Amino acid sequence: MAKQAPQSDPAQDAPEVSAPKHSAVGLPAVGHTVRMAAEQMGARRAVSTLLKVNQHTGFDCPGCAWPEPDKPHAVEFCENGAKAVAEEATERRIRAEFFAAHPVAELAERSGYWLGQQGRLTQPMLLDEGATHYTPVSWDDAFALIAEELRALDTPDAAAFYTSGRTSNEAAFAYQLFARRLGTNNLPDCSNMCHESSGSALTETLGVGKGSVSLQDLYQADLIIVAGQNPGTNHPRMLAALERAKRAGATIVSVNPLPEAGLERFKNPQNVRGVVGNGTKLTDLFLQIRLGGDLALFRAVNRMILEQDGVDRAFVAEHCHGFEEFEAQALKTDRDEVLAATGLPWEQIEELGRLVLASRKVIVCWAMGLTQHKHSVPTIREVVNFLLLRGNVGRPGAGVCPVRGHSNVQGDRTMGIFERPSAAFLDALGAEFDFEPPREHGHDAVDTIRAMRDGRVKVFLAMGGNFVAATPDTEVTEAAMRRCRLTVHVSTKLNRSHLVTGARALILPTLGRTDRDTTAAGDQFVSVEDSMGQVHASRGRLRPPADDLLSETAIVCRVAQAVFGPEDSVPWAEFAADYDTLRDRIARVVPGFEDYNAKLHRPGGFTLPHGPRDSRTFPTATGKANFTVNPLTAPEVPPGRLLLQTLRSHDQYNTTIYGLDDRYRGIKGGRRVVLVNPADAAELGLTEGGYTDLVSEWTDGSERRAPHFRVVHYPVARGGAAAYYPETNVLVPLDSTADISNTPTSKAVVVRFEPDSGPVA
């Protein structure tokens, strides 16, 4: 039997701190997985459900986007994936009585952890203008209210349609079709806060804004560089791929401001060595780089390659553009600037250079550590320069590997969730559905907040996610949300975004990945695209939390019917009843999805085409892979300040908080901690175990304060600090964004430390 939901928030006043771990997974991870799954689902339900995760006839994990191998293990999930499944497949339920007992103002004082632990949402709820409590509303009345507000807008651009990366391909395609049928490209999504910098840089340089490698490439690589990523917590199944690569002879280099247990040593619970032995040492060379120093590091190595004649001249001559300009700049790279930006000994940089020159097949993997800086796009372009120099694109065992977060964030973009769609996509969409899509670019996530703040967006619809907890500048974002006429959230679980609302608000509960989806046409399934461009089916098997719960696809189609009427030329009712009909239309709009339905019935699905990987063809403006010239830059931090990065604990996934521990970093029972190098702490007068307020500094002069953080001495790179989001999102200025991509700079927040103002209520 599942454990009951907590009645009160657990105390977080005195987190326990111990030494960080130096290995990941193993028996402790198995124990935590079993305990959480049993608490949420009960033992029998937990076993039967988890055995269907990431199986060909089961459902795709609602956690990360790491791909499945061609032949999945019987147990093809990780600790954090099991937590994500347990949170969704929980037996706990939120019904109307819960909302009657808890006014919105009271719920708004609860932690995100407590809210998420209350269980699955089961019926549509309305917060009417001036009301203190959510009350039940029928599906038809909810859809009529949305239609009323949308039709009352002066312009379709006064509405914004946000998408979380959990959303299926089918729901995402229907959602963007609805928004564009309405007349707007305001389609912000979670990628705007994460890998937008990757997409921007890769599209410019290679012509495709996705990674170019497969799992087979990882297994064949000579050298794998993992930069700005913590797979032990964020993508644990990646560790098994790295272990296999390591055993095949690969060298692994980790580049990160913090040592991370998962990259030090992996104890694979699926083999004896991982259970009773010492596991596998993964990292051969750890470069503890300063925050934001990655561009300088790759520039320095690029100069070494040029000086030691390590360039693949034939590849560059045949497939690349802009080499001469790049070479001229790279050869001028100043060693002292590199040392200042990276904080690394020159000997370590030279060692990386030697490893690169000794390796024919090189892969670079990265995540938020590279994408959330002002100079993130130039940094990733420099990574591409690095790979192009030695022909490491379009070669087995080599390429770019941006490791995406949420499970279908890449698929959503493929389906058209993008505020700046290509003309080709809009042409195909308009031709298929016989309408003229809007051509003016819409708002991304940051611009949506600005537009709500300024009164230009009045209706906000969110397909999943927890927008106010995922975005920067919390006080500004929440004030912006409250200016809306209507806010709508399609959700499986309660979160803070349901409590920071417009004048009126709707919560629309929906089916999750684990739930059986049955319509008048029979059992339905959806599809997703993983981080390596593999598309496969996902079939939920559990009885839904409520009999009249609707899927995301059905909700989108029902809203569209309410807005456009039953005579609309788009067959919304048909799409909602039979997803095959929707996929048939997708197949005629989105390249690579021809014979979509037939391909999904193959075990493991199908792989989307990728010109740079498949044939060394580059659909860029020049028709070739582009070398770029990127000014060498790094964050500047005034004396007496540190550069803060926000990050996840091991007990969270994005904004979902599973627990209050960060096991690998030695933190237990609390999240308001700030990790500081002991030498920096001594210079700033910060005592281990003491409490402090974090105050960020930005050009607008506004005070952004995160109070009452316990100081933890930790082996962070000098000049930097780290703390968990969403608690520290309040410190990230809305207007501090990456050049080109407009991604919030959550890994580069200048902070000062002020006396503790006391515990947070």
PDB file of C-alpha atoms in Angstrom, residues 208-372:
ATOM      1  CA  VAL A 208      20.834  21.090 -37.780  1.00  0.00           C
ATOM      2  CA  GLY A 209      20.099  22.182 -34.224  1.00  0.00           C
ATOM      3  CA  LYS A 210      20.427  18.681 -32.772  1.00  0.00           C
ATOM      4  CA  GLY A 211      23.155  16.315 -31.734  1.00  0.00           C
ATOM      5  CA  SER A 212      24.884  14.234 -34.383  1.00  0.00           C
ATOM      6  CA  VAL A 213      25.789  11.086 -32.444  1.00  0.00           C
ATOM      7  CA  SER A 214      24.130   7.798 -31.494  1.00  0.00           C
ATOM      8  CA  LEU A 215      24.797   5.382 -28.667  1.00  0.00           C
ATOM      9  CA  GLN A 216      26.885   3.330 -31.103  1.00  0.00           C
ATOM     10  CA  ASP A 217      29.076   6.376 -31.685  1.00  0.00           C
ATOM     11  CA  LEU A 218      29.711   6.688 -27.955  1.00  0.00           C
ATOM     12  CA  TYR A 219      30.730   3.038 -27.796  1.00  0.00           C
ATOM     13  CA  GLN A 220      33.222   3.573 -30.662  1.00  0.00           C
ATOM     14  CA  ALA A 221      34.757   6.881 -29.548  1.00  0.00           C
ATOM     15  CA  ASP A 222      38.444   7.268 -28.725  1.00  0.00           C
ATOM     16  CA  LEU A 223      37.898  10.369 -26.597  1.00  0.00           C
ATOM     17  CA  ILE A 224      34.729  11.667 -24.912  1.00  0.00           C
ATOM     18  CA  ILE A 225      34.710  15.138 -23.372  1.00  0.00           C
ATOM     19  CA  VAL A 226      31.848  15.779 -20.938  1.00  0.00           C
ATOM     20  CA  ALA A 227      31.580  19.521 -20.320  1.00  0.00           C
ATOM     21  CA  GLY A 228      29.189  21.337 -18.013  1.00  0.00           C
ATOM     22  CA  GLN A 229      27.111  18.245 -17.273  1.00  0.00           C
ATOM     23  CA  ASN A 230      26.301  16.045 -14.275  1.00  0.00           C
ATOM     24  CA  PRO A 231      24.971  12.769 -15.713  1.00  0.00           C
ATOM     25  CA  GLY A 232      25.030  10.988 -12.340  1.00  0.00           C
ATOM     26  CA  THR A 233      22.001  13.017 -11.284  1.00  0.00           C
ATOM     27  CA  ASN A 234      20.509  14.387 -14.481  1.00  0.00           C
ATOM     28  CA  HIS A 235      20.994  11.511 -16.971  1.00  0.00           C
ATOM     29  CA  PRO A 236      22.070   8.466 -14.929  1.00  0.00           C
ATOM     30  CA  ARG A 237      21.604   5.937 -17.762  1.00  0.00           C
ATOM     31  CA  MET A 238      24.305   7.835 -19.632  1.00  0.00           C
ATOM     32  CA  LEU A 239      26.772   6.402 -17.105  1.00  0.00           C
ATOM     33  CA  ALA A 240      26.177   2.902 -18.478  1.00  0.00           C
ATOM     34  CA  ALA A 241      26.998   4.163 -21.977  1.00  0.00           C
ATOM     35  CA  LEU A 242      30.168   5.836 -20.704  1.00  0.00           C
ATOM     36  CA  GLU A 243      31.134   2.638 -18.894  1.00  0.00           C
ATOM     37  CA  ARG A 244      30.739   0.629 -22.089  1.00  0.00           C
ATOM     38  CA  ALA A 245      32.788   3.200 -24.006  1.00  0.00           C
ATOM     39  CA  LYS A 246      35.441   3.104 -21.319  1.00  0.00           C
ATOM     40  CA  ARG A 247      35.701  -0.670 -21.478  1.00  0.00           C
ATOM     41  CA  ALA A 248      36.052  -0.421 -25.260  1.00  0.00           C
ATOM     42  CA  GLY A 249      39.099   1.804 -24.779  1.00  0.00           C
ATOM     43  CA  ALA A 250      37.746   5.359 -24.680  1.00  0.00           C
ATOM     44  CA  THR A 251      39.400   8.101 -22.685  1.00  0.00           C
ATOM     45  CA  ILE A 252      36.981  10.352 -20.767  1.00  0.00           C
ATOM     46  CA  VAL A 253      37.655  13.971 -19.842  1.00  0.00           C
ATOM     47  CA  SER A 254      35.332  15.843 -17.481  1.00  0.00           C
ATOM     48  CA  VAL A 255      35.181  19.634 -17.583  1.00  0.00           C
ATOM     49  CA  ASN A 256      33.153  21.111 -14.725  1.00  0.00           C
ATOM     50  CA  PRO A 257      33.427  23.626 -11.859  1.00  0.00           C
ATOM     51  CA  LEU A 258      32.385  20.904  -9.367  1.00  0.00           C
ATOM     52  CA  PRO A 259      33.573  17.307  -9.137  1.00  0.00           C
ATOM     53  CA  GLU A 260      30.531  15.084  -9.679  1.00  0.00           C
ATOM     54  CA  ALA A 261      30.342  11.586  -8.233  1.00  0.00           C
ATOM     55  CA  GLY A 262      28.805  10.013 -11.329  1.00  0.00           C
ATOM     56  CA  LEU A 263      31.719  11.027 -13.523  1.00  0.00           C
ATOM     57  CA  GLU A 264      34.276   9.863 -10.986  1.00  0.00           C
ATOM     58  CA  ARG A 265      33.173   6.256 -10.607  1.00  0.00           C
ATOM     59  CA  PHE A 266      30.080   4.317 -11.692  1.00  0.00           C
ATOM     60  CA  LYS A 267      28.786   1.292  -9.788  1.00  0.00           C
ATOM     61  CA  ASN A 268      26.502  -0.353 -12.305  1.00  0.00           C
ATOM     62  CA  PRO A 269      23.764  -2.219 -10.390  1.00  0.00           C
ATOM     63  CA  GLN A 270      23.201  -4.509 -13.392  1.00  0.00           C
ATOM     64  CA  ASN A 271      26.509  -6.335 -12.964  1.00  0.00           C
ATOM     65  CA  VAL A 272      28.354  -7.928 -10.067  1.00  0.00           C
ATOM     66  CA  ARG A 273      31.269  -5.506 -10.205  1.00  0.00           C
ATOM     67  CA  GLY A 274      28.901  -2.617  -9.638  1.00  0.00           C
ATOM     68  CA  VAL A 275      27.101  -4.258  -6.737  1.00  0.00           C
ATOM     69  CA  VAL A 276      29.894  -5.818  -4.689  1.00  0.00           C
ATOM     70  CA  GLY A 277      32.996  -4.342  -6.343  1.00  0.00           C
ATOM     71  CA  ASN A 278      34.420  -0.888  -6.834  1.00  0.00           C
ATOM     72  CA  GLY A 279      32.625  -0.235 -10.099  1.00  0.00           C
ATOM     73  CA  THR A 280      34.258   1.513 -13.046  1.00  0.00           C
ATOM     74  CA  LYS A 281      36.446   4.607 -12.876  1.00  0.00           C
ATOM     75  CA  LEU A 282      35.144   6.869 -15.639  1.00  0.00           C
ATOM     76  CA  THR A 283      37.103  10.127 -15.712  1.00  0.00           C
ATOM     77  CA  ASP A 284      40.751  10.009 -16.790  1.00  0.00           C
ATOM     78  CA  LEU A 285      41.309  13.775 -16.683  1.00  0.00           C
ATOM     79  CA  PHE A 286      39.233  16.186 -14.581  1.00  0.00           C
ATOM     80  CA  LEU A 287      39.507  19.853 -15.537  1.00  0.00           C
ATOM     81  CA  GLN A 288      37.980  21.910 -12.724  1.00  0.00           C
ATOM     82  CA  ILE A 289      37.270  24.957 -14.790  1.00  0.00           C
ATOM     83  CA  ARG A 290      36.014  28.318 -13.632  1.00  0.00           C
ATOM     84  CA  LEU A 291      32.412  29.118 -14.439  1.00  0.00           C
ATOM     85  CA  GLY A 292      32.192  30.401 -18.004  1.00  0.00           C
ATOM     86  CA  GLY A 293      35.743  29.445 -18.950  1.00  0.00           C
ATOM     87  CA  ASP A 294      34.861  26.744 -21.490  1.00  0.00           C
ATOM     88  CA  LEU A 295      35.197  28.944 -24.578  1.00  0.00           C
ATOM     89  CA  ALA A 296      38.749  29.835 -23.585  1.00  0.00           C
ATOM     90  CA  LEU A 297      39.588  26.175 -22.976  1.00  0.00           C
ATOM     91  CA  PHE A 298      38.432  25.000 -26.400  1.00  0.00           C
ATOM     92  CA  ARG A 299      40.097  28.006 -28.056  1.00  0.00           C
ATOM     93  CA  ALA A 300      43.413  27.106 -26.440  1.00  0.00           C
ATOM     94  CA  VAL A 301      43.167  23.507 -27.630  1.00  0.00           C
ATOM     95  CA  ASN A 302      42.204  24.706 -31.106  1.00  0.00           C
ATOM     96  CA  ARG A 303      45.386  26.768 -31.227  1.00  0.00           C
ATOM     97  CA  MET A 304      47.392  23.681 -30.235  1.00  0.00           C
ATOM     98  CA  ILE A 305      45.801  21.659 -33.026  1.00  0.00           C
ATOM     99  CA  LEU A 306      46.656  24.361 -35.548  1.00  0.00           C
ATOM    100  CA  GLU A 307      50.238  24.803 -34.323  1.00  0.00           C
ATOM    101  CA  GLN A 308      50.933  21.070 -34.322  1.00  0.00           C
ATOM    102  CA  ASP A 309      49.419  20.537 -37.771  1.00  0.00           C
ATOM    103  CA  GLY A 310      46.671  18.315 -36.447  1.00  0.00           C
ATOM    104  CA  VAL A 311      44.023  19.635 -38.863  1.00  0.00           C
ATOM    105  CA  ASP A 312      42.149  17.248 -41.174  1.00  0.00           C
ATOM    106  CA  ARG A 313      42.920  19.394 -44.232  1.00  0.00           C
ATOM    107  CA  ALA A 314      40.966  17.254 -46.669  1.00  0.00           C
ATOM    108  CA  PHE A 315      37.772  17.424 -44.584  1.00  0.00           C
ATOM    109  CA  VAL A 316      38.136  21.167 -44.037  1.00  0.00           C
ATOM    110  CA  ALA A 317      38.747  21.855 -47.734  1.00  0.00           C
ATOM    111  CA  GLU A 318      35.795  19.756 -48.921  1.00  0.00           C
ATOM    112  CA  HIS A 319      33.173  20.381 -46.247  1.00  0.00           C
ATOM    113  CA  CYS A 320      33.928  23.621 -44.403  1.00  0.00           C
ATOM    114  CA  HIS A 321      33.624  27.385 -44.824  1.00  0.00           C
ATOM    115  CA  GLY A 322      35.387  30.197 -42.988  1.00  0.00           C
ATOM    116  CA  PHE A 323      38.502  28.321 -41.961  1.00  0.00           C
ATOM    117  CA  GLU A 324      41.010  31.040 -42.837  1.00  0.00           C
ATOM    118  CA  GLU A 325      39.296  33.693 -40.707  1.00  0.00           C
ATOM    119  CA  PHE A 326      38.970  31.262 -37.810  1.00  0.00           C
ATOM    120  CA  GLU A 327      42.605  30.189 -38.081  1.00  0.00           C
ATOM    121  CA  ALA A 328      43.888  33.760 -38.083  1.00  0.00           C
ATOM    122  CA  GLN A 329      42.012  34.537 -34.881  1.00  0.00           C
ATOM    123  CA  ALA A 330      42.749  31.254 -33.095  1.00  0.00           C
ATOM    124  CA  LEU A 331      46.499  31.592 -33.629  1.00  0.00           C
ATOM    125  CA  LYS A 332      46.394  34.930 -31.774  1.00  0.00           C
ATOM    126  CA  THR A 333      44.900  33.326 -28.639  1.00  0.00           C
ATOM    127  CA  ASP A 334      46.645  34.747 -25.578  1.00  0.00           C
ATOM    128  CA  ARG A 335      47.837  32.191 -23.028  1.00  0.00           C
ATOM    129  CA  ASP A 336      47.409  34.545 -20.068  1.00  0.00           C
ATOM    130  CA  GLU A 337      43.808  35.269 -21.061  1.00  0.00           C
ATOM    131  CA  VAL A 338      43.126  31.549 -21.239  1.00  0.00           C
ATOM    132  CA  LEU A 339      44.638  30.925 -17.817  1.00  0.00           C
ATOM    133  CA  ALA A 340      42.638  33.767 -16.263  1.00  0.00           C
ATOM    134  CA  ALA A 341      39.368  32.621 -17.836  1.00  0.00           C
ATOM    135  CA  THR A 342      39.738  28.916 -17.078  1.00  0.00           C
ATOM    136  CA  GLY A 343      41.574  28.935 -13.743  1.00  0.00           C
ATOM    137  CA  LEU A 344      43.386  25.811 -14.949  1.00  0.00           C
ATOM    138  CA  PRO A 345      47.116  25.019 -14.863  1.00  0.00           C
ATOM    139  CA  TRP A 346      48.592  25.221 -18.358  1.00  0.00           C
ATOM    140  CA  GLU A 347      49.890  21.669 -17.946  1.00  0.00           C
ATOM    141  CA  GLN A 348      46.320  20.339 -17.756  1.00  0.00           C
ATOM    142  CA  ILE A 349      45.321  22.204 -20.900  1.00  0.00           C
ATOM    143  CA  GLU A 350      48.357  20.782 -22.674  1.00  0.00           C
ATOM    144  CA  GLU A 351      47.387  17.291 -21.476  1.00  0.00           C
ATOM    145  CA  LEU A 352      43.949  17.735 -23.036  1.00  0.00           C
ATOM    146  CA  GLY A 353      45.614  18.833 -26.248  1.00  0.00           C
ATOM    147  CA  ARG A 354      47.787  15.710 -26.293  1.00  0.00           C
ATOM    148  CA  LEU A 355      44.751  13.479 -25.774  1.00  0.00           C
ATOM    149  CA  VAL A 356      42.921  15.190 -28.622  1.00  0.00           C
ATOM    150  CA  LEU A 357      45.820  14.867 -31.046  1.00  0.00           C
ATOM    151  CA  ALA A 358      46.176  11.186 -30.153  1.00  0.00           C
ATOM    152  CA  SER A 359      42.477  10.485 -30.832  1.00  0.00           C
ATOM    153  CA  ARG A 360      40.868  10.015 -34.221  1.00  0.00           C
ATOM    154  CA  LYS A 361      37.246   9.831 -33.005  1.00  0.00           C
ATOM    155  CA  VAL A 362      36.150  12.526 -30.546  1.00  0.00           C
ATOM    156  CA  ILE A 363      32.738  13.349 -29.053  1.00  0.00           C
ATOM    157  CA  VAL A 364      31.874  16.396 -26.958  1.00  0.00           C
ATOM    158  CA  CYS A 365      28.857  16.092 -24.636  1.00  0.00           C
ATOM    159  CA  TRP A 366      27.448  19.092 -22.813  1.00  0.00           C
ATOM    160  CA  ALA A 367      24.444  20.414 -20.938  1.00  0.00           C
ATOM    161  CA  MET A 368      23.443  23.516 -18.964  1.00  0.00           C
ATOM    162  CA  GLY A 369      26.985  24.304 -17.829  1.00  0.00           C
ATOM    163  CA  LEU A 370      27.663  25.498 -21.381  1.00  0.00           C
ATOM    164  CA  THR A 371      24.233  26.819 -22.371  1.00  0.00           C
ATOM    165  CA  GLN A 372      23.305  29.273 -19.592  1.00  0.00           C
TER     166      GLN A 372
END
